[in-house]
Every structure is written in structure tokens, then in C-alpha cells.
Short mmCIF file of C-alpha atoms in Angstrom, two decimals:
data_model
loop_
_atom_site.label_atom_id
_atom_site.label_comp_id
_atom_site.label_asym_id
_atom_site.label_seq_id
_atom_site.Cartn_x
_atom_site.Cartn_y
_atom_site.Cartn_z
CA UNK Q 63 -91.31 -91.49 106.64
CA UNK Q 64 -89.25 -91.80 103.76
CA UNK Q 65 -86.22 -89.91 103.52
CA UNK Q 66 -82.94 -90.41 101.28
CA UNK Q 67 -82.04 -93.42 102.86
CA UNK Q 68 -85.44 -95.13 102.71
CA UNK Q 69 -85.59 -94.23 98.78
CA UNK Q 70 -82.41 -95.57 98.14
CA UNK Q 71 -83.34 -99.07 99.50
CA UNK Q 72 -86.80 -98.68 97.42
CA UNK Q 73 -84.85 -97.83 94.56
CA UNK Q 74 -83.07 -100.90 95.59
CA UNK Q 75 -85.37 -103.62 95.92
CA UNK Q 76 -87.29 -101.94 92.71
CA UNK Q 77 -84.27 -102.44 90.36
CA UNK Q 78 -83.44 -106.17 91.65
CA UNK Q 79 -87.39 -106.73 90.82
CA UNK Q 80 -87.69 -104.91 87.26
CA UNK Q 81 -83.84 -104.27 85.90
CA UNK Q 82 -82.94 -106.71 82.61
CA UNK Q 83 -86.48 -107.60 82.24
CA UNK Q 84 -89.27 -107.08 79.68
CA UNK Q 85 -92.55 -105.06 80.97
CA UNK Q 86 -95.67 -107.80 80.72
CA UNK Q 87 -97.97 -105.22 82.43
CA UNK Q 88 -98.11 -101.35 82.58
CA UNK Q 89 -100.91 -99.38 84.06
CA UNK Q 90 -100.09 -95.44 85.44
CA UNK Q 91 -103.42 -94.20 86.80
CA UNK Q 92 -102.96 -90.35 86.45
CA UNK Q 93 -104.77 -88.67 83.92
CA UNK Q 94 -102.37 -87.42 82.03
CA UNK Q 95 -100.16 -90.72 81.16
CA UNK Q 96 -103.55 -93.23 81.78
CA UNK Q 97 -102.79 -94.33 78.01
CA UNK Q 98 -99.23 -94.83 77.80
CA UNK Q 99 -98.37 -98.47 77.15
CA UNK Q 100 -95.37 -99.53 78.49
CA UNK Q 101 -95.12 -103.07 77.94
CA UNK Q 102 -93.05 -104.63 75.65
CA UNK Q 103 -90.15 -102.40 77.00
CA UNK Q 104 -87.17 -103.45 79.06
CA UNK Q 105 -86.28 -101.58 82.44
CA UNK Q 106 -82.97 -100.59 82.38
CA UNK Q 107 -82.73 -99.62 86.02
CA UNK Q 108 -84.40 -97.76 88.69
CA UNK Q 109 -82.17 -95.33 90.89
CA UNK Q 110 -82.56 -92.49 93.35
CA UNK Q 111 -81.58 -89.06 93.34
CA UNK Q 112 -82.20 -87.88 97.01
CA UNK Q 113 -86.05 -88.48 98.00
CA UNK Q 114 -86.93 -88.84 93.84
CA UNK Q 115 -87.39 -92.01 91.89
CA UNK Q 116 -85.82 -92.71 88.33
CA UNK Q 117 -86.49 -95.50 86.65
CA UNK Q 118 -85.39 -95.52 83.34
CA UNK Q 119 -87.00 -97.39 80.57
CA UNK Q 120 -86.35 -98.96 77.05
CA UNK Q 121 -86.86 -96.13 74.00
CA UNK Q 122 -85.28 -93.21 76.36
CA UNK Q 123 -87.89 -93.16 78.62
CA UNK Q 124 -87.74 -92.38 82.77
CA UNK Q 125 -90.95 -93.15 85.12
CA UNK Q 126 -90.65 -90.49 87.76
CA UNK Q 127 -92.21 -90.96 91.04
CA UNK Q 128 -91.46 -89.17 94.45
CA UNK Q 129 -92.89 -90.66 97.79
CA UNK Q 130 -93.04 -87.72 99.42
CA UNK Q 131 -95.02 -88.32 103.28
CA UNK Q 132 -97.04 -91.65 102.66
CA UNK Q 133 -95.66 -92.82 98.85
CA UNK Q 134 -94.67 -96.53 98.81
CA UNK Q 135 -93.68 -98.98 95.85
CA UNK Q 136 -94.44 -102.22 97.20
CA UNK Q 137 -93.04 -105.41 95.47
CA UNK Q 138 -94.83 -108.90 94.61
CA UNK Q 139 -94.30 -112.46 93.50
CA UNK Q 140 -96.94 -113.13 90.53
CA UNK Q 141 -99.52 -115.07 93.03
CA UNK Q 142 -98.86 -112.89 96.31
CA UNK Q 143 -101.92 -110.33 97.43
CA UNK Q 144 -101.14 -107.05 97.23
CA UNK Q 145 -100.22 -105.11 100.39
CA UNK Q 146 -100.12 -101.49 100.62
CA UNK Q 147 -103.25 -99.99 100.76
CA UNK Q 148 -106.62 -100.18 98.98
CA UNK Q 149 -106.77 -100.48 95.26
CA UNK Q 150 -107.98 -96.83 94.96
CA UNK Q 151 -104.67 -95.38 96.33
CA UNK Q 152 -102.76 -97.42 93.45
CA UNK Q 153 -100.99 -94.66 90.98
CA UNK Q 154 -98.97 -96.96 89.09
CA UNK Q 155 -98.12 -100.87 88.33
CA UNK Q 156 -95.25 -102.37 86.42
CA UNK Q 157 -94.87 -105.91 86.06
CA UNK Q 158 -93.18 -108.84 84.58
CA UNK Q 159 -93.10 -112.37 84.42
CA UNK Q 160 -91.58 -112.63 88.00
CA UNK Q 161 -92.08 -109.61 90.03
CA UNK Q 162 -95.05 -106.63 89.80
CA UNK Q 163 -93.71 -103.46 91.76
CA UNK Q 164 -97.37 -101.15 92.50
CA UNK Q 165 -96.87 -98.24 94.09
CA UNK Q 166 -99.40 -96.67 96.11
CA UNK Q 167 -100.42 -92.94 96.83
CA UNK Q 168 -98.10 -91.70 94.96
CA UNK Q 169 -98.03 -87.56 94.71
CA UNK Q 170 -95.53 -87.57 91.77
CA UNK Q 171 -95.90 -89.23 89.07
CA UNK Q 172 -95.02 -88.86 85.60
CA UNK Q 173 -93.20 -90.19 81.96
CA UNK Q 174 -90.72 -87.90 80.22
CA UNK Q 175 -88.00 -88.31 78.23
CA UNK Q 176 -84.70 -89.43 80.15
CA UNK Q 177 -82.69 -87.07 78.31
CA UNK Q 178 -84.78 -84.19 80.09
CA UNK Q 179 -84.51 -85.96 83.63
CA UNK Q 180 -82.58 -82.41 84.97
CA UNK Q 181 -86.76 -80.95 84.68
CA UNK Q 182 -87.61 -83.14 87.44
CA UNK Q 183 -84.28 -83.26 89.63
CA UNK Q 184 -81.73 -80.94 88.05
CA UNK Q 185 -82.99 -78.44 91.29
CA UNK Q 186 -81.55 -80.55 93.39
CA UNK Q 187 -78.45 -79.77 95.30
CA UNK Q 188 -75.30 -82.53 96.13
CA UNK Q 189 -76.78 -86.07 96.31
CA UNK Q 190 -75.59 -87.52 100.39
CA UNK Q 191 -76.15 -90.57 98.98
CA UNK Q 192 -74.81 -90.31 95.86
CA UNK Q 193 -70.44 -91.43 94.83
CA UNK Q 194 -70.63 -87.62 93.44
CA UNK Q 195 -71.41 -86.04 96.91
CA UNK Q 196 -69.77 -83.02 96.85
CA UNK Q 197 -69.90 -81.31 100.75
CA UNK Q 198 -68.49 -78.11 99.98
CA UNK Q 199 -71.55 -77.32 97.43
CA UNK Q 200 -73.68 -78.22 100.09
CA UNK Q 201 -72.08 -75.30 102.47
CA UNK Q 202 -71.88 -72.75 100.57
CA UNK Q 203 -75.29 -73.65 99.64
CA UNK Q 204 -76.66 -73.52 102.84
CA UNK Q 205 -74.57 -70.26 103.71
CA UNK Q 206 -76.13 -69.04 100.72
CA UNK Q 207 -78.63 -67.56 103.38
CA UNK Q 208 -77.59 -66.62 106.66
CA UNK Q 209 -80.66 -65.41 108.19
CA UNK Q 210 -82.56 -68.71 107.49
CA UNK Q 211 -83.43 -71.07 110.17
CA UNK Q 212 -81.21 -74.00 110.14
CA UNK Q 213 -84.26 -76.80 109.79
CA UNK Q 214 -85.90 -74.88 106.87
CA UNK Q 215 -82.28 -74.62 105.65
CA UNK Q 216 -81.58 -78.55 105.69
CA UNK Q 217 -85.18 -79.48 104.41
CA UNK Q 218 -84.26 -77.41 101.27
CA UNK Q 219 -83.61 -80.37 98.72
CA UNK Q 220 -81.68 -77.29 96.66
CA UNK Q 221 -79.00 -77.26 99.24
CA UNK Q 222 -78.35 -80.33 100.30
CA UNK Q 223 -80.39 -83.64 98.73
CA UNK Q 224 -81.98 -86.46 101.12
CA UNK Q 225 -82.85 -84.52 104.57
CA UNK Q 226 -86.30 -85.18 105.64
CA UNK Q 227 -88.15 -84.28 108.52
CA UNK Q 228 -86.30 -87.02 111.03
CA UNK Q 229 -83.14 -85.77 110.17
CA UNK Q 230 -83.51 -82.72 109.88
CA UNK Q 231 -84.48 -82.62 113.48
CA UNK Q 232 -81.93 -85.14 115.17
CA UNK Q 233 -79.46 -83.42 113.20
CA UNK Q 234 -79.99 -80.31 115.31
CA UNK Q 235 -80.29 -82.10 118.47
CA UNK Q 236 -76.83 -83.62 117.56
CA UNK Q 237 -75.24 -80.51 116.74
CA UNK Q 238 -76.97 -78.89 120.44
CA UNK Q 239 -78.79 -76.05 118.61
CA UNK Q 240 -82.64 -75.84 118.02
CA UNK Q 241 -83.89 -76.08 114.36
CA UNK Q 242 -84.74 -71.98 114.55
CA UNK Q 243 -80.96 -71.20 115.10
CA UNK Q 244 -80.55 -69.04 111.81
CA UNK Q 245 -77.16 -71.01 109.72
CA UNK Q 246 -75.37 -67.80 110.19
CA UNK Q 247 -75.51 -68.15 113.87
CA UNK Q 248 -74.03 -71.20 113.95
CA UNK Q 249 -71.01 -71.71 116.07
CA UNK Q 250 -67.51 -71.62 114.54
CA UNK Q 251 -66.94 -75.31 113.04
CA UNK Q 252 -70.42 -76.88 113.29
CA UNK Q 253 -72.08 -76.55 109.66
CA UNK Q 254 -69.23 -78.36 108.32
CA UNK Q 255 -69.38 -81.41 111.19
CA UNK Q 256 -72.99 -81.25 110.99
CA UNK Q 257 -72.73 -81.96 106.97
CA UNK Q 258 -70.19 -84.59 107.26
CA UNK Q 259 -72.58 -85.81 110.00
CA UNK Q 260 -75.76 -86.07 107.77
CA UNK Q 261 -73.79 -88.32 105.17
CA UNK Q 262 -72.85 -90.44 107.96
CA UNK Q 263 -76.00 -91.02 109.06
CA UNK Q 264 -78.09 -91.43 105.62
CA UNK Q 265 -75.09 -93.76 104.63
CA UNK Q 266 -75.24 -95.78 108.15
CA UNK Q 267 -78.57 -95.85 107.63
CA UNK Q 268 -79.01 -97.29 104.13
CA UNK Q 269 -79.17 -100.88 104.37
CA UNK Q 270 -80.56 -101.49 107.77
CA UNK Q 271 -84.68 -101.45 108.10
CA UNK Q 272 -85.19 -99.37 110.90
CA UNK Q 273 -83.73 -96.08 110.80
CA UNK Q 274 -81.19 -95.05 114.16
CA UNK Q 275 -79.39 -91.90 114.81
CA UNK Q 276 -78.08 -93.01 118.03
CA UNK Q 277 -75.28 -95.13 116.14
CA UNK Q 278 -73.61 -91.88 116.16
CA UNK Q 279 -71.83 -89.45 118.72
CA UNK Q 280 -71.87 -85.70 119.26
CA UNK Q 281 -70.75 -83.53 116.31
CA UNK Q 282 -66.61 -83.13 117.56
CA UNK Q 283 -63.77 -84.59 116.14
CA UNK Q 284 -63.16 -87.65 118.12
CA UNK Q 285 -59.89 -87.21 120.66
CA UNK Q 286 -56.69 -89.04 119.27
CA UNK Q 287 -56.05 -92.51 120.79
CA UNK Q 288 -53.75 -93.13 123.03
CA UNK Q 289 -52.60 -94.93 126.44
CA UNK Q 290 -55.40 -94.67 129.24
CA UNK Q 291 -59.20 -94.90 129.39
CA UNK Q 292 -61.12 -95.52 126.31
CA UNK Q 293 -62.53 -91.67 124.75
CA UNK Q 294 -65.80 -90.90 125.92
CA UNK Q 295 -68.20 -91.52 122.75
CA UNK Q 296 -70.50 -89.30 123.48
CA UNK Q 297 -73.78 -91.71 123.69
CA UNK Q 298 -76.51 -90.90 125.78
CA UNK Q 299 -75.85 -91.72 129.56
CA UNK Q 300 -79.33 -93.74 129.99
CA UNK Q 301 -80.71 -93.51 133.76
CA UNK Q 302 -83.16 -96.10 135.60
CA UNK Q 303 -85.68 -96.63 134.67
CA UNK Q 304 -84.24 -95.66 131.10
CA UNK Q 305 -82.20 -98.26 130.02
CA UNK Q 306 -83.86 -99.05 126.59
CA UNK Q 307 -82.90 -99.80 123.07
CA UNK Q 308 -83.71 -95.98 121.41
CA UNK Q 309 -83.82 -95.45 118.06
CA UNK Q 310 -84.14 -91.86 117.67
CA UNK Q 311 -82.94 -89.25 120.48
CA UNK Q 312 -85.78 -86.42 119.51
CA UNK Q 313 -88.04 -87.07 116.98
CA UNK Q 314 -91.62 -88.83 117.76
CA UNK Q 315 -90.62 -88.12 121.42
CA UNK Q 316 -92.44 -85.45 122.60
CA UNK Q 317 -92.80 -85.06 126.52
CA UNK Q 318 -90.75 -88.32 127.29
CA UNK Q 319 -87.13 -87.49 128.76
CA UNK Q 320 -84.09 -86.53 127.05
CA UNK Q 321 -81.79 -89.22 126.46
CA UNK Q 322 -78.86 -87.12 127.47
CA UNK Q 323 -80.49 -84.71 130.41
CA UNK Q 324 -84.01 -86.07 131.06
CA UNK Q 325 -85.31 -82.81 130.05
CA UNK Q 326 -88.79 -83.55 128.55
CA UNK Q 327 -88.56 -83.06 124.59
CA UNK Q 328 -90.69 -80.43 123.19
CA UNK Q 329 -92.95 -80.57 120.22
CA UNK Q 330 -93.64 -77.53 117.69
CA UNK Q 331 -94.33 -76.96 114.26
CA UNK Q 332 -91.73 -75.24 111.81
CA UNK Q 333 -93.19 -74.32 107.81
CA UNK Q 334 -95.73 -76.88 108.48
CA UNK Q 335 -93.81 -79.55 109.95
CA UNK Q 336 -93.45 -81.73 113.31
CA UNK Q 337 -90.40 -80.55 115.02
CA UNK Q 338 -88.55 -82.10 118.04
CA UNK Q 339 -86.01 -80.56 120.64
CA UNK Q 340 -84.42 -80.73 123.62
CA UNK Q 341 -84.75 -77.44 125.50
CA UNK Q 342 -82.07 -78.73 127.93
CA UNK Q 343 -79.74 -79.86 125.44
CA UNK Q 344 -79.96 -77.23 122.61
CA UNK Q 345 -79.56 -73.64 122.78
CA UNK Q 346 -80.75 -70.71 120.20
CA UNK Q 347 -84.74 -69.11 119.35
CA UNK Q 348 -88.03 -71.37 120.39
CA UNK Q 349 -91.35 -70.89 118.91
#
């Protein structure tokens, strides 16, 4: 599912494929930009700005895309078969003499000027991937509205920008509250660790391939070191017969045990969406 951290490395592996080099092939299969011809042009370079696309093109142009659930830009030498998807779920293909990126079911798609880029992403709020990640925006974004459940709250790209629907619910397991805890009721303390939390994790998680919350600990300042026993990290305490490599301590585990209290994780949908908790581990309003 791609989140911030996935788009990132997209945006990645797109700009080491297309950056410096002159467009031999340009084909955007949506109606309205079917005729634009961009070949000939250099790509200057392709980022992200939290789950959106940019990739910015010779003449002050910028290719939008966003991958929202099942988008993917896939990459290819000149005589590899494309994998992806079948050629009817193509939206776009931009090639050159070395590399042709095709993305595939693509929602968003679209050419404008990259002077106007802020009418497809100027909504969004503080970048966690981003060198100009501001946190404090982010809280008094999300404090903005009290009374608003804290997963809707986080998958609101206006507050914060690169929270999916992973996250969004390991997040809450991490910070022991369920995902319909309204931000206001939020215990002293734990919207600002849960924040700092989320741009560990995205930025923990950017360059590996497989995305793992479990790299992390409980949302507390970690005790001072010192003399005696090492400081209890707080990773799950696995019991027989659970002693496996997890990647995820919630999400996609419905009805298997809690990693921390062998309570069986619950499954529920909030605004449309596949939500995971603990009802052992995390306190506040169920469905």
C-alpha cells in the first residue's frame, strides 16, 4: 500500500531512471492530455511531496501522478517485458534511450504548469519526509479539531503529509489508544511523541523494501543511561509458539494474537477504511 515512504523510494528509483535525460517516448492515456507530446524534453527530476508525484519537465512543465491504493510506476531496461499489470491499466509511459518508467492504474494523472504545482499539493500540510518538516504545524493542525477521531485526524494529508492507512493504524496501537479516541482526548504528552514518532518511522522506513513498525518502541522518552541493567525497550515480549520475525504489530492481523498481550486483534472499518486494534492494549471508543 503505498504510503509516504513507499512514494519517496518511487520517486527515487523514477529520478535515477529519467533525471538528465532527453524523453524518446511519451504516451499519457487520459483523455484530457492523450495529445500532449512530450518527447524531445529533458526531465529535470521527479520528487515527492507526501503520497503525490512531481516530476518536473523541460519548458516548465510537472507530470503529476498520485498512487493512491493500487498506483505503481514500474521501471524497465529497453528489452525487459513489462511487469505491472495488463496493458489496459497503463495511464502513462515515459521513456528514453536507457530506461522507460510506465505506470499503471494510475487515479491521478495530469500536466500543468510547474509554476502552479501549489493546485495539486499546496493543500498539503508539513511534508514527514521532507528537510522542511515542520512538527509544530502538524499539531496545531491536528488540534485544529478536537472532537475528531484521531485515525481520520492522521489520514488528513492537510494536517500532517505521508500517513496512510498502515500507519495510521500502528501509530495508534503504539501510542495505546484506538483510532476513534477523539485528538482532544488524548493523554497529556502523547500527540507530540506520537508526531515525532510518525517521522521516525516513515524516515526508518524509507530505504528498506518491506515496511516494519516494530523497529520502534512505545511512545515514552527513553530512561537516561546509566549503571545497571540495560532499559527495557519496549518490544513486544513474543510467547511460544510466537517467536517470529513480525513486521507490523496490528495491521493485516486481524484475529491472530497481540504481539504484546495475545489479545486477538480486531478488525473494523473507519470512513471507509480497514482498521486494526488491540482491544487489550489500547483504550478509548470501539465501533
Amino acid at each position: 500500500m503505498p504510503e509516504g515512504d513507499t512514494v519517496l523510494q518511487t520517486a527515487a528509483r523514477l529520478h535515477a531512471a529519467l533525471a538528465g535525460q532527453v524523453l524518446t517516448r511519451s504516451d499519457l492515456r487520459v483523455p484530457r492530455f492523450a495529445t500532449a507530446d512530450l518527447t524531445g524534453r529533458t526531465v529535470l527530476d521527479v520528487t515527492a511531496r507526501g503520497k503525490h508525484l512531481l516530476t518536473r519537465i523541460e519548458g516548465g512543465l510537472t507530470l503529476h501522478s498520485h498512487l493512491r491504493m493500487d498506483g505503481a510506476w514500474r521501471v524497465f531496461a529497453p528489452d525487459e517485458r513489462w511487469r505491472g499489470g495488463p496493458g489496459h491499466q497503463i495511464r502513462a509511459i515515459l521513456g528514453n534511450t536507457e530506461h522507460t518508467a510506465v505506470g499503471y492504474r494510475l487515479p491521478v494523472l495530469e500536466l500543468l504548469r510547474t509554476d502552479e504545482e501549489d493546485r495539486a499539493v499546496g493543500h498539503l500540510g508539513p511534508d514527514l519526509l521532507s528537510p522542511d518538516w515542520d512538527p509544530a504545524i502538524a499539531l496545531d493542525r491536528l488540534l485544529a479539531v478536537p472532537d475528531r477521531p484521531l485515525g481520520e485526524a492522521l489520514l488528513d494529508q492537510r494536517n500532517l503529509a505521508g500517513i496512510g492507512n498502515v500507519y495510521k493504524s500502528e501509530l495508534c496501537f503504539l501510542a495505546r489508544v484506538t483510532p476513534w479516541l477523539p485528538v482532544g482526548a488524548l493523554p497529556d504528552g502523547v500527540l507530540p511523541r506520537l508526531v515525532t514518532l510518525a517521522e521516525r518511522l516513515l524516515h526508518a522506513n524509507r530505504d528498506r523494501p518491506t515496511r516494519t513498525t516494530t523497529i520502534t518502541s512505545e511512545l515514552r522518552t527513553p530512561p537516561p543511561r546509566g549503571p545497571g541493567p540495560a532499559p527495557d525497550t519496549g518490544r513486544p515480549r513474543l510467547r511460544p509458539p510466537h517467536r517470529v520475525q513480525e513486521r507490523l504489530y496490528v495491521y493485516g492481523r486481524a484475529r491472530r494474537p497481540c504481539l504484546r498481550c495475545g489479545t486477538p486483534i480486531r478488525l473494523a472499518d473507519q470512513d471507509d477504511r480497514p482498521t486494526y486494534w488491540c482491544p487489550g492494549c489500547q483504550s478509548g471508543p470501539t465501533p
